[in-house]
Every structure is written in C-alpha cells, then in structure tokens.
mmCIF file of N, CA, C and O in Angstrom:
data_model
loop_
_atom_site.group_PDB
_atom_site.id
_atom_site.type_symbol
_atom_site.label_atom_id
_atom_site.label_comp_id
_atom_site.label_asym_id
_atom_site.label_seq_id
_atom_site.Cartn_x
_atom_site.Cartn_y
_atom_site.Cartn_z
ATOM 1 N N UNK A 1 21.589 -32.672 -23.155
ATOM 2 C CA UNK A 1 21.250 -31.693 -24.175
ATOM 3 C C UNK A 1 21.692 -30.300 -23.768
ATOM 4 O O UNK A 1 21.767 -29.369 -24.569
ATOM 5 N N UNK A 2 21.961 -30.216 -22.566
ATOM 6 C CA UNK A 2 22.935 -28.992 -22.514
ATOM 7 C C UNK A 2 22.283 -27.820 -22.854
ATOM 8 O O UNK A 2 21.098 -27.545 -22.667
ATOM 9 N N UNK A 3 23.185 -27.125 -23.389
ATOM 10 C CA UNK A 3 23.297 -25.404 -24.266
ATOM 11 C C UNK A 3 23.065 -25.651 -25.743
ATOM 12 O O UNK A 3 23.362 -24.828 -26.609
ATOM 13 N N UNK A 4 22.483 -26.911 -25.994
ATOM 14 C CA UNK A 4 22.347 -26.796 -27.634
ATOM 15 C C UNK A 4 20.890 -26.594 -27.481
ATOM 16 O O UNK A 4 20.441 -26.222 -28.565
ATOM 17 N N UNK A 5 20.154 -26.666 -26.761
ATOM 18 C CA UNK A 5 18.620 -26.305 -26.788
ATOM 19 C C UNK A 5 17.988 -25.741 -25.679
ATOM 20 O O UNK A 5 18.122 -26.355 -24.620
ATOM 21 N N UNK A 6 17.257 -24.599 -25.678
ATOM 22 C CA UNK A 6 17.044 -24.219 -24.909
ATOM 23 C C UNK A 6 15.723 -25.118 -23.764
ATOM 24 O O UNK A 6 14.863 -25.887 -24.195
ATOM 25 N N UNK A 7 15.878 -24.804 -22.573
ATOM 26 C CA UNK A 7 15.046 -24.843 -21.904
ATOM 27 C C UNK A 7 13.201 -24.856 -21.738
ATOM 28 O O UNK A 7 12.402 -25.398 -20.974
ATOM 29 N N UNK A 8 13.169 -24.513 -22.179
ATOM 30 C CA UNK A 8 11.683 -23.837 -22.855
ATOM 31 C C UNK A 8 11.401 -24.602 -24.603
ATOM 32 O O UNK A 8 10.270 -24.972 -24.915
ATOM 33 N N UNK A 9 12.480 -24.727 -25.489
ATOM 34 C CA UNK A 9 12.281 -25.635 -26.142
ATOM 35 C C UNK A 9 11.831 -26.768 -25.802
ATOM 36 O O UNK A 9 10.711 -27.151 -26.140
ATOM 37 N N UNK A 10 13.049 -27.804 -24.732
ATOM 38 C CA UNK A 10 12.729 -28.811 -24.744
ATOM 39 C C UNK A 10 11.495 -29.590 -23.888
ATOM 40 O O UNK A 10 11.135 -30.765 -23.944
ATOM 41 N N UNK A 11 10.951 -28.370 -23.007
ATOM 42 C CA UNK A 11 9.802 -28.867 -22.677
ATOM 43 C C UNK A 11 8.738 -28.360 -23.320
ATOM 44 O O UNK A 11 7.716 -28.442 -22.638
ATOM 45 N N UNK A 12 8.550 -27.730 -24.664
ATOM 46 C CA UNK A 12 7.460 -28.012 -25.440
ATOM 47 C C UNK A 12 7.583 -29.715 -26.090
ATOM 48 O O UNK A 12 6.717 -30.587 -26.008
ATOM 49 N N UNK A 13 9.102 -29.827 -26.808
ATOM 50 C CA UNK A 13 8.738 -30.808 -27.279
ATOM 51 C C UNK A 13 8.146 -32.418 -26.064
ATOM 52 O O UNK A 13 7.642 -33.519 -26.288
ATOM 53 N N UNK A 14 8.565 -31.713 -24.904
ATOM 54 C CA UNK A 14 8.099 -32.964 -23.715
ATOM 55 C C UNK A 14 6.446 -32.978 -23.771
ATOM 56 O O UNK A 14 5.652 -33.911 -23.652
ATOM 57 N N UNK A 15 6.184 -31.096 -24.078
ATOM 58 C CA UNK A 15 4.323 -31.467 -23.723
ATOM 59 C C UNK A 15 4.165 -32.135 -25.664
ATOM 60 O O UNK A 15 3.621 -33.231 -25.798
ATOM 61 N N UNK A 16 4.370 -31.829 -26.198
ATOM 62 C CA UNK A 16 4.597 -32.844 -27.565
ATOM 63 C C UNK A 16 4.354 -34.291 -27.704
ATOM 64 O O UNK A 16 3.607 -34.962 -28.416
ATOM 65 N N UNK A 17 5.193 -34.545 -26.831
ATOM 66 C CA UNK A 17 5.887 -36.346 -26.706
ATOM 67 C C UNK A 17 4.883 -36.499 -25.831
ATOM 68 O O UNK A 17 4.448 -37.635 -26.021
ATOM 69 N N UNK A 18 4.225 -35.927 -24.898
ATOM 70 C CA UNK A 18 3.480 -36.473 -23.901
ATOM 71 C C UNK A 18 3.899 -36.908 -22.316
ATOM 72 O O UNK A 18 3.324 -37.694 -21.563
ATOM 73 N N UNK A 19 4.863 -36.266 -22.142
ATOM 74 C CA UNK A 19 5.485 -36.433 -21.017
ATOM 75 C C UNK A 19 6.238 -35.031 -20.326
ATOM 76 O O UNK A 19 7.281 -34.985 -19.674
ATOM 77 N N UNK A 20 5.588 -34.248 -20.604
ATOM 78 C CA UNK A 20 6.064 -33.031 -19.621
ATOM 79 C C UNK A 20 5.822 -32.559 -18.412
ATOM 80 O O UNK A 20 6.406 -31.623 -17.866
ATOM 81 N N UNK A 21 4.631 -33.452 -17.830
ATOM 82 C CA UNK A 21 4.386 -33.687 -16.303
ATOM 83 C C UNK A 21 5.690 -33.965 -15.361
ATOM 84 O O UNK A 21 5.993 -33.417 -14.302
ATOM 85 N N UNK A 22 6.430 -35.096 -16.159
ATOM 86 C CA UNK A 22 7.478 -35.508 -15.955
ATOM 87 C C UNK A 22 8.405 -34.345 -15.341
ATOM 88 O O UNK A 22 8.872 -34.311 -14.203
ATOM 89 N N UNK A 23 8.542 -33.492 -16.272
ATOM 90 C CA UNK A 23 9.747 -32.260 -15.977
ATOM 91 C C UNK A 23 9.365 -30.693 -15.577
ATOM 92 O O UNK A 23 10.044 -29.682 -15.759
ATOM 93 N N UNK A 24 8.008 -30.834 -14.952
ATOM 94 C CA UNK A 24 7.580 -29.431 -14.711
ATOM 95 C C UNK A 24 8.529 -28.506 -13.849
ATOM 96 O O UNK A 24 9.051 -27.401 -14.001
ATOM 97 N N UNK A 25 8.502 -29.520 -12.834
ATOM 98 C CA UNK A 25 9.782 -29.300 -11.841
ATOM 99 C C UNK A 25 11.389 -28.764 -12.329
ATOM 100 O O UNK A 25 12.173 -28.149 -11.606
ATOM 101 N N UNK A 26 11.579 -29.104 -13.484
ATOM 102 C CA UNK A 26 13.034 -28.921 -14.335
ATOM 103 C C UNK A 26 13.868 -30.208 -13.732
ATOM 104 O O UNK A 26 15.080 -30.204 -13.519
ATOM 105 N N UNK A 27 13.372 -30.816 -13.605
ATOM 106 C CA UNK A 27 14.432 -32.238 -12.918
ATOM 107 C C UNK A 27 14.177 -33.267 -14.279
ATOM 108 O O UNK A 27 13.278 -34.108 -14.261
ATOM 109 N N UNK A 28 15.107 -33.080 -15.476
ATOM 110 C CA UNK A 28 15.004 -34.148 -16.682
ATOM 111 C C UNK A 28 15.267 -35.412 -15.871
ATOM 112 O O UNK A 28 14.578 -36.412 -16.075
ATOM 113 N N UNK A 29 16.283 -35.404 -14.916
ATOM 114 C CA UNK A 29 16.267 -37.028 -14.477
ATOM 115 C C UNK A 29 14.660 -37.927 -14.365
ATOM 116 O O UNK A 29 14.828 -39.134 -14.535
ATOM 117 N N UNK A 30 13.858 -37.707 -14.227
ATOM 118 C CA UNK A 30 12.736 -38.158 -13.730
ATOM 119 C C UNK A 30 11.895 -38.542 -15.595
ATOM 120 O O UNK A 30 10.683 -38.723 -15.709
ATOM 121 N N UNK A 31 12.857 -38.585 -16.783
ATOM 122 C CA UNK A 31 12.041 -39.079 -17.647
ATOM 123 C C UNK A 31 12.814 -40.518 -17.920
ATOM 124 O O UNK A 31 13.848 -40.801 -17.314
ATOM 125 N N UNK A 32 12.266 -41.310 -18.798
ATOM 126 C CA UNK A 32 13.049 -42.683 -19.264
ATOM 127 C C UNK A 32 13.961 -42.486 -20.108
ATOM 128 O O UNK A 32 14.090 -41.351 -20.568
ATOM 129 N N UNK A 33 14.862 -43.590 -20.543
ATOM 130 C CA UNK A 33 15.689 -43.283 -21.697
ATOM 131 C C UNK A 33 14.945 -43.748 -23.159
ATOM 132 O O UNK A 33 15.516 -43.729 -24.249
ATOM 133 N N UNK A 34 13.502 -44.181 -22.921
ATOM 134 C CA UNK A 34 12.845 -44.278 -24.086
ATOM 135 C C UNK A 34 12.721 -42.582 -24.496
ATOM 136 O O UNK A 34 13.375 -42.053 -25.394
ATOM 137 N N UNK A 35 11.881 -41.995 -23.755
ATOM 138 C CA UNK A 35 11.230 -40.753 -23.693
ATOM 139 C C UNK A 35 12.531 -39.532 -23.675
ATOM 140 O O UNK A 35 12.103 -38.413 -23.393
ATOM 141 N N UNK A 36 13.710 -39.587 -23.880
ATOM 142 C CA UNK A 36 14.945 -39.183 -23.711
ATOM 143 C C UNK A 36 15.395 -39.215 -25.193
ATOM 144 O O UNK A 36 15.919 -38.207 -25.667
ATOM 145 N N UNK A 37 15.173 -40.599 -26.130
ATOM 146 C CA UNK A 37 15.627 -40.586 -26.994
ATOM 147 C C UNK A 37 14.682 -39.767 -27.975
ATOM 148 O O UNK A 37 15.126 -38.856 -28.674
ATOM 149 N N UNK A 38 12.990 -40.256 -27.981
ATOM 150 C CA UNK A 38 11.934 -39.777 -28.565
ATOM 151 C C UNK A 38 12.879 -38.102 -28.659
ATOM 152 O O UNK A 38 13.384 -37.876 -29.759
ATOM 153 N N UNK A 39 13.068 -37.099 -27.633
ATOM 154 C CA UNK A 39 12.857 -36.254 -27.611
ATOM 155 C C UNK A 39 14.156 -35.693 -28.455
ATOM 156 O O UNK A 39 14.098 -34.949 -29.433
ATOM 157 N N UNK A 40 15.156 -36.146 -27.937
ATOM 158 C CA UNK A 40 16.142 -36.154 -29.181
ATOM 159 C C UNK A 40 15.835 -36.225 -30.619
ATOM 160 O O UNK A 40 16.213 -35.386 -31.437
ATOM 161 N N UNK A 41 15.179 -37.196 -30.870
ATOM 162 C CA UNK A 41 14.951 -37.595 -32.464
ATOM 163 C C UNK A 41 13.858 -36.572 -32.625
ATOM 164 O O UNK A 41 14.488 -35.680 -33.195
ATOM 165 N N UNK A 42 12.833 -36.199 -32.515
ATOM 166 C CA UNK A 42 11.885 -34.872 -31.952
ATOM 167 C C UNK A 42 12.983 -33.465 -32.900
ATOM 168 O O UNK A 42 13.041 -32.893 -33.989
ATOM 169 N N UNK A 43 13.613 -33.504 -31.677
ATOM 170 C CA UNK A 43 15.092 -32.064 -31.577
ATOM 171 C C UNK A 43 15.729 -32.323 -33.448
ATOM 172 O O UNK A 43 15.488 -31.469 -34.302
ATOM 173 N N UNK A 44 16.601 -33.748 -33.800
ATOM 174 C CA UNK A 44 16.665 -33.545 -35.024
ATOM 175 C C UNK A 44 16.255 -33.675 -35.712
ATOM 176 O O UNK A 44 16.867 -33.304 -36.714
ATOM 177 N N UNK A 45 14.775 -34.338 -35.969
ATOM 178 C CA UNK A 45 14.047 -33.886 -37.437
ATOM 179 C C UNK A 45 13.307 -32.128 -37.321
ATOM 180 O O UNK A 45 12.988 -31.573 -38.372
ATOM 181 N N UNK A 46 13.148 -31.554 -36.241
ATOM 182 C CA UNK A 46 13.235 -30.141 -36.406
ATOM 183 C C UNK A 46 14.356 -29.673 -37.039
ATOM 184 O O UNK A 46 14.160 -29.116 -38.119
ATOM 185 N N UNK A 47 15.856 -29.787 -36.508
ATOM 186 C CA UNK A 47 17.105 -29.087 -37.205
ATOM 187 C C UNK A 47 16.552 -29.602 -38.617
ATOM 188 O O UNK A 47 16.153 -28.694 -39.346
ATOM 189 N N UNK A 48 16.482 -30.564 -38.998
ATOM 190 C CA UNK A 48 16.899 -31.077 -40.329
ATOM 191 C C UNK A 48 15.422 -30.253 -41.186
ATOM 192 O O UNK A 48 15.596 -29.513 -42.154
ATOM 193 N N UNK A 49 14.184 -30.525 -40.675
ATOM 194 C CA UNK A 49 13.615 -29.319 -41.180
ATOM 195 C C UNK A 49 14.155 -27.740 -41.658
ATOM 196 O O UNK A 49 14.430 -27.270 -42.763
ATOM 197 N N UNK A 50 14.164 -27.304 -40.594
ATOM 198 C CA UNK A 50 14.881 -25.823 -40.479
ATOM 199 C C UNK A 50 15.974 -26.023 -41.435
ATOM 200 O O UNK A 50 15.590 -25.681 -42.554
ATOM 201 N N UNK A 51 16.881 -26.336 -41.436
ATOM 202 C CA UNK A 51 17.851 -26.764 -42.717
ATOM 203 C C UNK A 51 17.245 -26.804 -44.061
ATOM 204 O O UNK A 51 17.096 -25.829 -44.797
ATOM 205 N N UNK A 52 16.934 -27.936 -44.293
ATOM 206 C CA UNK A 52 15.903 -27.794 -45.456
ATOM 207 C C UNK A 52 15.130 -26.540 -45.815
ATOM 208 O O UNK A 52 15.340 -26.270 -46.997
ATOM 209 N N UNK A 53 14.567 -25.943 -45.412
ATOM 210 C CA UNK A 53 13.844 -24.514 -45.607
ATOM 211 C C UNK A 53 14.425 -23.549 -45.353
ATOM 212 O O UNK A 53 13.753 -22.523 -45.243
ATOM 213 N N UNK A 54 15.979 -23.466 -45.145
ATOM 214 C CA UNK A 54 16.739 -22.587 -45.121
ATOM 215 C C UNK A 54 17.735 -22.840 -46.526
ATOM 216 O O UNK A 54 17.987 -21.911 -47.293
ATOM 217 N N UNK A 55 18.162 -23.991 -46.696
ATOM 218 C CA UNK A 55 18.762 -24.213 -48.228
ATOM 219 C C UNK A 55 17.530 -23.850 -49.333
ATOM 220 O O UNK A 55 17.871 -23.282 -50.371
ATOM 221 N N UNK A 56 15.949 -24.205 -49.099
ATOM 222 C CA UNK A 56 14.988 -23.656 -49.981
ATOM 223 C C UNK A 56 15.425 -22.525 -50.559
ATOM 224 O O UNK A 56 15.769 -22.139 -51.676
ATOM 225 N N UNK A 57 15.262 -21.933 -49.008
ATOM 226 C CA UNK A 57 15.289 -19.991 -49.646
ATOM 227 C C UNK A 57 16.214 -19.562 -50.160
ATOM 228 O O UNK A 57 16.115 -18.509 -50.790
ATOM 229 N N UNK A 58 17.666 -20.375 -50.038
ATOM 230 C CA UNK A 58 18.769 -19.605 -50.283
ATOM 231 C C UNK A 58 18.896 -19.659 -52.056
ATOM 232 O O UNK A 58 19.633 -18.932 -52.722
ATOM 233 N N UNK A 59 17.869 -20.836 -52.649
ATOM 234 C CA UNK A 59 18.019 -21.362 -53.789
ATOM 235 C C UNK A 59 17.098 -20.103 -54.690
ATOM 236 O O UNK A 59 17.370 -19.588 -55.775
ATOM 237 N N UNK A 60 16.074 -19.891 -53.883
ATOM 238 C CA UNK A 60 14.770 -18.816 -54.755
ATOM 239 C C UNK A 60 15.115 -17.842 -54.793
ATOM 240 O O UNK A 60 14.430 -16.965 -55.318
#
C-alpha cells in the first residue's frame, strides 16, 4: 500500500479491523494475508464512499 495511503490512515483502519496490536511497531509484515486483504477492502469502500459524496455535491 505504499504512498497511496498514509501511515496513520492505515493503522486506524488496523485499530478498526481489530488488529493493530499487530503493527504498533510499524512492521505490516507481522499481519496475515486475511487481515491484509480486510484492510484493503476497508481502504476501497472508503474511496468509493468519498467519491460518491463528492459526485453528490458536485450535482447540488
């Protein structure tokens, strides 16, 4: 996940998902690739939110 999300984002959505114990340290290696994907899918139904309520406003 790189530079498309910040740091601090993605470990809210970890204390979210329930696994941010996992990465307090900043070492993502130490989560699963279940808990990897969760957080991804997490990451795009936010964009796709934010999208949505950004085409809203542009309409009103």
């Amino acid at each position: 996940m790189g530079d498309v999300m910040s740091n601090e984002t993605k470990y809210e959505l970890a204390k979210e998902l329930g696994f941010a114990h996992k990465v307090e340290d900043g070492d993502w290696g130490n989560i699963t690739t279940r808990e990897a994907g969760s957080l991804v899918k997490k990451a795009i139904e936010m964009a796709e939110e934010e999208k949505t309520k950004q085409m809203t406003q542009k309409k009103e």
